[in-house]
Each structure stands twice: as structure tokens, then as C-alpha cells.
XYZ file of C-alpha atoms in Angstrom:
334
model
C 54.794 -104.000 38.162
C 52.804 -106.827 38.752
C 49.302 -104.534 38.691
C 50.250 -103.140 35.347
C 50.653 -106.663 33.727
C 47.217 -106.965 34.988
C 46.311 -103.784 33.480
C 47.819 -104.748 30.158
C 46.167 -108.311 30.459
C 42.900 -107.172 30.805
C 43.216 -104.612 28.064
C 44.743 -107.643 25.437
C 41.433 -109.780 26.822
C 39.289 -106.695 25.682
C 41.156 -106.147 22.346
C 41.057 -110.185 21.928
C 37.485 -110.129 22.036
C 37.200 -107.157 19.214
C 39.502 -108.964 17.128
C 37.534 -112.286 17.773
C 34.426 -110.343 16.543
C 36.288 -109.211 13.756
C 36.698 -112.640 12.248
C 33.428 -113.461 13.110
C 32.379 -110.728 10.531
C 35.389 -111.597 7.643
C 33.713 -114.998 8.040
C 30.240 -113.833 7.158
C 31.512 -113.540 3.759
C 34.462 -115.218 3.163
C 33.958 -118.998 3.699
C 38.162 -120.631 5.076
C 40.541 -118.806 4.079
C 41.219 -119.137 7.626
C 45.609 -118.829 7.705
C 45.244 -116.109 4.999
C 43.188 -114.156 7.360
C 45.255 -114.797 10.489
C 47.904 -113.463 8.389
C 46.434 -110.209 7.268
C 45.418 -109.496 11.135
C 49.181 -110.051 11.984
C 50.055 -107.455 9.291
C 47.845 -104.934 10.956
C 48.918 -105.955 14.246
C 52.851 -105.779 13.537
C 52.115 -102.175 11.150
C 53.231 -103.364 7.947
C 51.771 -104.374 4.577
C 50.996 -107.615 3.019
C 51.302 -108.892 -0.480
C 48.494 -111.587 -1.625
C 49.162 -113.186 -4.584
C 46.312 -116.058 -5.481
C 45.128 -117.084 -8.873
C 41.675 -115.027 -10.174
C 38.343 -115.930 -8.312
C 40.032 -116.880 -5.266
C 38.684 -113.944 -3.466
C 41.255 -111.958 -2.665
C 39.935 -108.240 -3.377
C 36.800 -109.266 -1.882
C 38.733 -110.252 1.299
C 40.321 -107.268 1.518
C 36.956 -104.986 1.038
C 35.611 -107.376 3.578
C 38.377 -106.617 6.203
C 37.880 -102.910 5.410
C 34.239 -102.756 5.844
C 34.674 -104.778 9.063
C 36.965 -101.396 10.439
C 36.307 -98.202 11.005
C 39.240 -96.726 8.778
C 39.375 -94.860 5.482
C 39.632 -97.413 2.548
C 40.770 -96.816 -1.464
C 40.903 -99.106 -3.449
C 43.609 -98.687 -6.505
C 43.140 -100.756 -9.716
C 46.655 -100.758 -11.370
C 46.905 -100.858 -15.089
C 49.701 -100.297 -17.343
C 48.771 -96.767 -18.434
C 48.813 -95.933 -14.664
C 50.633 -92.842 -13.559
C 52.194 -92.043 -10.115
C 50.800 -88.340 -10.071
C 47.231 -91.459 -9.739
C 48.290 -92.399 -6.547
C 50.056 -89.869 -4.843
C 47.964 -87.182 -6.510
C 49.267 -83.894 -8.298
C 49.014 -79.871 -7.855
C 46.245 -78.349 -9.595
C 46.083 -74.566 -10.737
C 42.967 -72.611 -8.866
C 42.046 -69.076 -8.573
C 41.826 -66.432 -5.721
C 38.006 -65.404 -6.660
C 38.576 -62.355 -3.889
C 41.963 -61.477 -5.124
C 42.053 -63.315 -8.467
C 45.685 -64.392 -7.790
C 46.203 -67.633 -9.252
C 48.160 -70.596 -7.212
C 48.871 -74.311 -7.436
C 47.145 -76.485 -4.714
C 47.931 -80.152 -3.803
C 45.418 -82.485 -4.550
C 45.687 -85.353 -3.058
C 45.543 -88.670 -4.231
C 44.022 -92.077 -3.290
C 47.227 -92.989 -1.264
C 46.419 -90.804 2.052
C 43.659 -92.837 2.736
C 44.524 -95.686 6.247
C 43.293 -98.892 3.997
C 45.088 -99.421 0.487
C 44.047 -101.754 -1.950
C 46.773 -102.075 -4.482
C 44.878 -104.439 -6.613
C 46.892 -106.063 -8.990
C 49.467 -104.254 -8.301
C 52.374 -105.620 -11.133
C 50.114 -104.449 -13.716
C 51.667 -101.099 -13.665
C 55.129 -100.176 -14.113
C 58.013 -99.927 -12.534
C 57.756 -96.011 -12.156
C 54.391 -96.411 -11.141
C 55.256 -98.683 -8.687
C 58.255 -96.983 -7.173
C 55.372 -94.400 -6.358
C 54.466 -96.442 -3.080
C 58.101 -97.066 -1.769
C 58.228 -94.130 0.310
C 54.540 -94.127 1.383
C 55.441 -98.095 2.550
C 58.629 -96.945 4.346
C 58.457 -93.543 5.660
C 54.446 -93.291 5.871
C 54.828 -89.931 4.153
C 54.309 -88.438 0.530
C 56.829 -85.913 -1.128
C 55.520 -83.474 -4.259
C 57.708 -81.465 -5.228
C 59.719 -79.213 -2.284
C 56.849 -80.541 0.180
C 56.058 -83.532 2.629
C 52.846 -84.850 3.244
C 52.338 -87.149 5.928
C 50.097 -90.062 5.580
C 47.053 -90.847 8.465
C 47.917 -93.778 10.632
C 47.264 -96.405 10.619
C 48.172 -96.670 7.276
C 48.344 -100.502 5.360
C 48.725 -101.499 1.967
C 46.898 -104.743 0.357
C 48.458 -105.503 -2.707
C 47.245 -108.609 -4.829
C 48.815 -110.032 -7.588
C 47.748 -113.049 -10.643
C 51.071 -115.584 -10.402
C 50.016 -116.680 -13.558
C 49.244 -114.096 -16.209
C 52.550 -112.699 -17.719
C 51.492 -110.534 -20.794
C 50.986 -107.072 -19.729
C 52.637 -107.849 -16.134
C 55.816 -106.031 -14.437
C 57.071 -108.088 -11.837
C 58.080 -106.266 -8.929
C 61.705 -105.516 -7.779
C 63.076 -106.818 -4.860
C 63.515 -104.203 -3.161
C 59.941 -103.433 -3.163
C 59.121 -106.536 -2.159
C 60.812 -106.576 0.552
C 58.821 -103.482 2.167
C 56.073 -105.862 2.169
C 55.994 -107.129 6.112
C 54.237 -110.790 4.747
C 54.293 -112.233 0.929
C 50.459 -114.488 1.468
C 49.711 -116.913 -0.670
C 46.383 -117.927 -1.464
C 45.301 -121.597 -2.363
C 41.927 -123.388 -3.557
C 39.058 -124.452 -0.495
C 38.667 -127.118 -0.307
C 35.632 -129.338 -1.113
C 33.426 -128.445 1.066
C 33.956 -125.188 1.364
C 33.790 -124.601 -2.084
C 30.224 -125.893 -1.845
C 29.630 -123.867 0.733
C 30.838 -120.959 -0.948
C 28.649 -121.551 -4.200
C 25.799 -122.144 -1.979
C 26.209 -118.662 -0.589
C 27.137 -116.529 -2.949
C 24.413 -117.785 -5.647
C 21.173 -116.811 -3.890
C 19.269 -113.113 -2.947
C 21.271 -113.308 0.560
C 23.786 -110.693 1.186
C 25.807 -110.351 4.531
C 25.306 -107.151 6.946
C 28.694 -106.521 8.287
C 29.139 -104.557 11.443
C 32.167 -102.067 12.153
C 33.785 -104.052 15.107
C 36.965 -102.354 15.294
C 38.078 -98.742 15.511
C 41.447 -97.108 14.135
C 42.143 -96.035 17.778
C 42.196 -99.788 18.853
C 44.439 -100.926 15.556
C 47.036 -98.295 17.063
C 46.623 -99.826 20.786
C 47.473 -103.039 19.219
C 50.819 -101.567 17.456
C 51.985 -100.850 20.697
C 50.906 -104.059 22.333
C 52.707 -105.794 19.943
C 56.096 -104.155 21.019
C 55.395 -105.618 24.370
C 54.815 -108.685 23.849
C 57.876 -110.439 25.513
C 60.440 -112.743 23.722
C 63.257 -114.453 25.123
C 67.361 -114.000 24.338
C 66.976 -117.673 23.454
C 64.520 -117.200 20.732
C 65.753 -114.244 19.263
C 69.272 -116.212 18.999
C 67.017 -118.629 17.007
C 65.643 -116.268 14.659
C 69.388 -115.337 14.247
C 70.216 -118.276 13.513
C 67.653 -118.494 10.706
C 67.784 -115.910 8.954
C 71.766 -116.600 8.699
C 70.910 -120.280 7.396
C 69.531 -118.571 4.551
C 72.390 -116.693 3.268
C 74.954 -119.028 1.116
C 77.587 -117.989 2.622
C 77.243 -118.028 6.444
C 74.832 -121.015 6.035
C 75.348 -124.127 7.268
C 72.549 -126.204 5.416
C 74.101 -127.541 2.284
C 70.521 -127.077 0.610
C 70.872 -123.484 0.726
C 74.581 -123.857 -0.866
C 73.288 -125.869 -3.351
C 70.352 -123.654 -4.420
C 70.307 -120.362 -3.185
C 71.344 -117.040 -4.945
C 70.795 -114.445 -2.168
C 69.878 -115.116 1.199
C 67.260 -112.532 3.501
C 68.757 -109.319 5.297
C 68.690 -108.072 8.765
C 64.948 -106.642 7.878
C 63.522 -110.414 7.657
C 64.880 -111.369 11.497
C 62.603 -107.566 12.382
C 59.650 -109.207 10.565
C 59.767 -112.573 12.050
C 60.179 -111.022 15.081
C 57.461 -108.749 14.965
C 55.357 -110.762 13.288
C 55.225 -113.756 15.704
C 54.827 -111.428 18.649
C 51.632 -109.856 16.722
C 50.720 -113.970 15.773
C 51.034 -114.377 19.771
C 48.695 -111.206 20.775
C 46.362 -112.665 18.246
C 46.044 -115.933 20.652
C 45.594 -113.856 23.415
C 49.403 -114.236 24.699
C 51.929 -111.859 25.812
C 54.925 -114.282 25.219
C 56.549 -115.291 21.588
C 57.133 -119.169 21.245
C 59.095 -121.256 19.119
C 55.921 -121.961 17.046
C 54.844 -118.150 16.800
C 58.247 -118.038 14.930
C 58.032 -120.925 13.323
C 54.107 -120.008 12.025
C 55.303 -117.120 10.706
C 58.507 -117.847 8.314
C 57.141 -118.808 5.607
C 55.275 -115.751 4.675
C 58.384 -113.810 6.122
C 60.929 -115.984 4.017
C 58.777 -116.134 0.966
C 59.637 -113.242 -1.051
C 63.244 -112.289 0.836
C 65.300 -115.848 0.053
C 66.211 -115.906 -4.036
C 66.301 -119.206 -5.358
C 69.203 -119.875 -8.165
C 68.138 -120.399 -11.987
C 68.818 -124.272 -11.189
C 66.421 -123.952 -8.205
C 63.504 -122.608 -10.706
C 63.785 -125.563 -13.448
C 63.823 -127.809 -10.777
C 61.002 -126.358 -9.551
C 62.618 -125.332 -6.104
C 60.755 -122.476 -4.189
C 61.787 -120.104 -1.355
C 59.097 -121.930 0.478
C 60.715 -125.705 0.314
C 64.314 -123.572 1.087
C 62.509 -122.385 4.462
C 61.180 -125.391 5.274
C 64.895 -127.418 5.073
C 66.031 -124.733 6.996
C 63.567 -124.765 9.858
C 64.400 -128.754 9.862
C 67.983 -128.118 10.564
C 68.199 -125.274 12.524
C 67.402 -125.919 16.402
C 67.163 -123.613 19.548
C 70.156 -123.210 21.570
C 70.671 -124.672 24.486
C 70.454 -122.233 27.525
């Protein structure tokens, strides 16, 4: 036992080193940023998808090209827009002709979805039908068309951004799409001096080479790494324990009663969970600690705990709800 923990440590070390190459690249173009990045590895560590939402010029297509460029994986990118259709995504069955036989048939042609990389870019610019296109491809990694299943390549992430602040022409999305989203990242301003950095570097003739650092084989040995990444009974009690504080009615933090309309399902504990074991392989560990949990629940918590109408003129978020929780709610004594 003890020689394959060895085995498995010297394959993280190897992977550790890709993935510290990887940044290396990302940072060749995008100047900070640094958390939002760590949080779109742990997405592709932990197999999910990420929603960015960040207010225009803040780089967030162009990090997600970056990322792209910086792997060796297929990569669409999808610009949403209100006349959008799903048969635009998941693609549609076309009418061709036998030239040897000159039956005619219907063949599926296949749309920008089976690709491993998906940029949803602005993705509640379309509507809700158009949406509802990508549930099953986010759950079930798998396309239906009529009578017929099509399964997607793997790995297989979405990137969707969204504008927080535009609301003509916008369709916000349910919550039950949201929730497919493994991480809800939110993107702030740099600050000072990286923003002079940034106009420093993007106004002149220089233009970064990136190099392909990481392969889709080595994305899918870091899936399964993640899975073993070892967590105690004690902190999965904890994470429990969390997610419970945010419902109103198991909680026992009185600022949830007082301004919280629906608290995070059983699927939020599976994303902390995974998530901070993926935030752990990141740093080169093989063990999940309190603040691998605690790192993570923001970005878990963000789009899964529903504030009350009180909450919003009062200008409460999910975010300060998480935080009060995370104040009161301890680890267990063993």
C-alpha cells in the first residue's frame, strides 16, 4: 500500500508541475486574476463547469481562450444572442443524397456543443429554450436528437460568462440551471498596479506565444486523482453541517432565518466536497483541510443559497449569508 502512495505521489508531483506550467502560460496574458484562475483549474480538476460573471472588459472571454489555447483539447466558442436557436448548439439533421444509389436520407450534423472546451459567452442573452439546450449536455455529457443519443468527448467543460449589469435584452437563468454549474466565479477590478501593467501590455506590437502544456489525457488523470484525494469523517460532518446552516429550516444561524428564502441541496455538500479535494491536488496535497473547504464555499454557495426580497433591498447577498455561516458553524469535536 505504502509503494502505491508513492506511486500516486510521484505522479501528482508530475501533474503539479504541468499544471504549474499551465499558469505560467494563463499568466503570459492575463495579468492577476489569480483566485479566478485557481478556480477555473478546480473546475477542470473536479469535472464540472463554471459560471463567470464580471462586468465588460474585465477579461473574461479572453481568459477562457487563454486557458484553451494553453490545452490540448477541442475548443468552441458560442456567442449567445436572443435570436439563438438550440438546433445552434446541439446541431440539427440535414437532408443528403446517396450519389451511388440516389436514395435520399437525413444525417446528423453536429453542432458546436461536442467539442471538450465550451465557451458559452454571454450566455443569458439567449432564451430560456435556448438555454435548456445545455442541461443535458451539463448533466449527462450526452446529446439527444430526435430517437438518438450522442455522446459528448471527454473531457467535456462549459465556460459560461455573463454581464451582472445589463438587463435589456437579458434572460436570467433558472435555478435549476444554475445549479449544474460546479462554481458561480465572480470577477472583480485589478487592482492598481496591475491595471498598469495590463495597459502597458496590451497597448504595444507584443503578443504572447503560448505553449500547449497540458494534454486531455492528463485533465482525465486528474479527474480521477481528485476522487482520491482523502478527506476525513470529521470534515465531511462539517460540510454537513454547512450546507444544513443554509436551509431556514434546519438552520441554526438566525441570519439565515432572518433572510433566506431557500437554502442549497444535497448537490452543494458534492461540490464543496469535490471541489476542495481538486483545490488540495492543486497545492500538491492528497488530503482536504478545513481551509480547502472553507476556500471553496463561496463560489459553491454563491448561486445555490436564495436570498429573500428583504435580503435584496437591503442589499444582502448569498455571499455575506456564507460568510455568517462559516463564522458560526465549527468542526466537531472528535
Amino acid at each position: 500500500m505504502d509503494k502505491e502512495l508513492q506511486q500516486i505521489a510521484s505522479e501528482v508531483e508530475g501533474l503539479s508541475e504541468k499544471l504549474t506550467a499551465l499558469k505560467k502560460e494563463i499568466g503570459k496574458v492575463i495579468i492577476g486574476q489569480e483566485d479566478t484562475v485557481s478556480q477555473l483549474l478546480i473546475t477542470f480538476l473536479a469535472g464540472g463547469h463554471a459560471l463567470l460573471e464580471g462586468v465588460p472588459g474585465l477579461a473574461k472571454t479572453l481568459m477562457i481562450r487563454t486557458l484553451s489555447n494553453a490545452i490540448d483539447l477541442k475548443f468552441k466558442r458560442i456567442q449567445f444572442t436572443p435570436d439563438l436557436m438550440p438546433s445552434d448548439i446541439i446541431g440539427t439533421e440535414i437532408l443528403e443524397e446517396d450519389h451511388t444509389t440516389g436514395k435520399k436520407f437525413f444525417r446528423f450534423n453536429k453542432g458546436p456543443i461536442f467539442s471538450n472546451i465550451i465557451l458559452a459567452d454571454e450566455i443569458n442573452r439567449t432564451p430560456p429554450k435556448t438555454q435548456a439546450a445545455l442541461l443535458e449536455a451539463m448533466q449527462e455529457f450526452e446529446v439527444t436528437y430526435g430517437d438518438k443519443t450522442y455522446p459528448l468527448d471527454r473531457p467535456f467543460f462549459i465556460l459560461a460568462t455573463q454581464n451582472p449589469i445589463e438587463q435589456s435584452g437579458t434572460f436570467v437563468l433558472p435555478e435549476a440551471q444554475q445549479d449544474r454549474f460546479l462554481l458561480y466565479i465572480k470577477i472583480g477590478y485589478p487592482t492598481d498596479k496591475e491595471e498598469t501593467q495590463i495597459l502597458k501590455a496590451t497597448t504595444g506590437t507584443k503578443k504572447a506565444q503560448l505553449n500547449k502544456v497540458l494534454s486531455g489525457e492528463d485533465i482525465v488523470r486528474l479527474q480521477q486523482l481528485v476522487r482520491e484525494v482523502s478527506i476525513s469523517d470529521g470534515l465531511i460532518q462539517y460540510v454537513s453541517d454547512v450546507i444544513r446552516a443554509t436551509r431556514p429550516d434546519t438552520t441554526s444561524v438566525d441570519y439565515v432565518k432572518q433572510w433566506v428564502d431557500w437554502g442549497a441541496g444535497p448537490r452543494a455538500g458534492q461540490a464543496m466536497i469535490l471541489t476542495a479535494k481538486a483545490n488540495a491536488l492543486l497545492e500538491g496535497r492528497l488530503a482536504v483541510t478545513l481551509e480547502d473547504l472553507q476556500t471553496v464555499a463561496l463560489p459553491v454557495l454563491r448561486h445555490r443559497v436564495l436570498v429573500n426580497f428583504r435580503a435584496d433591498a437591503e442589499g444582502i447577498t448569498s455571499d455575506k449569508v456564507t460568510k455568517e455561516i462559516l463564522k458560526a458553524v465549527q468542526l466537531r469535536d472528535k
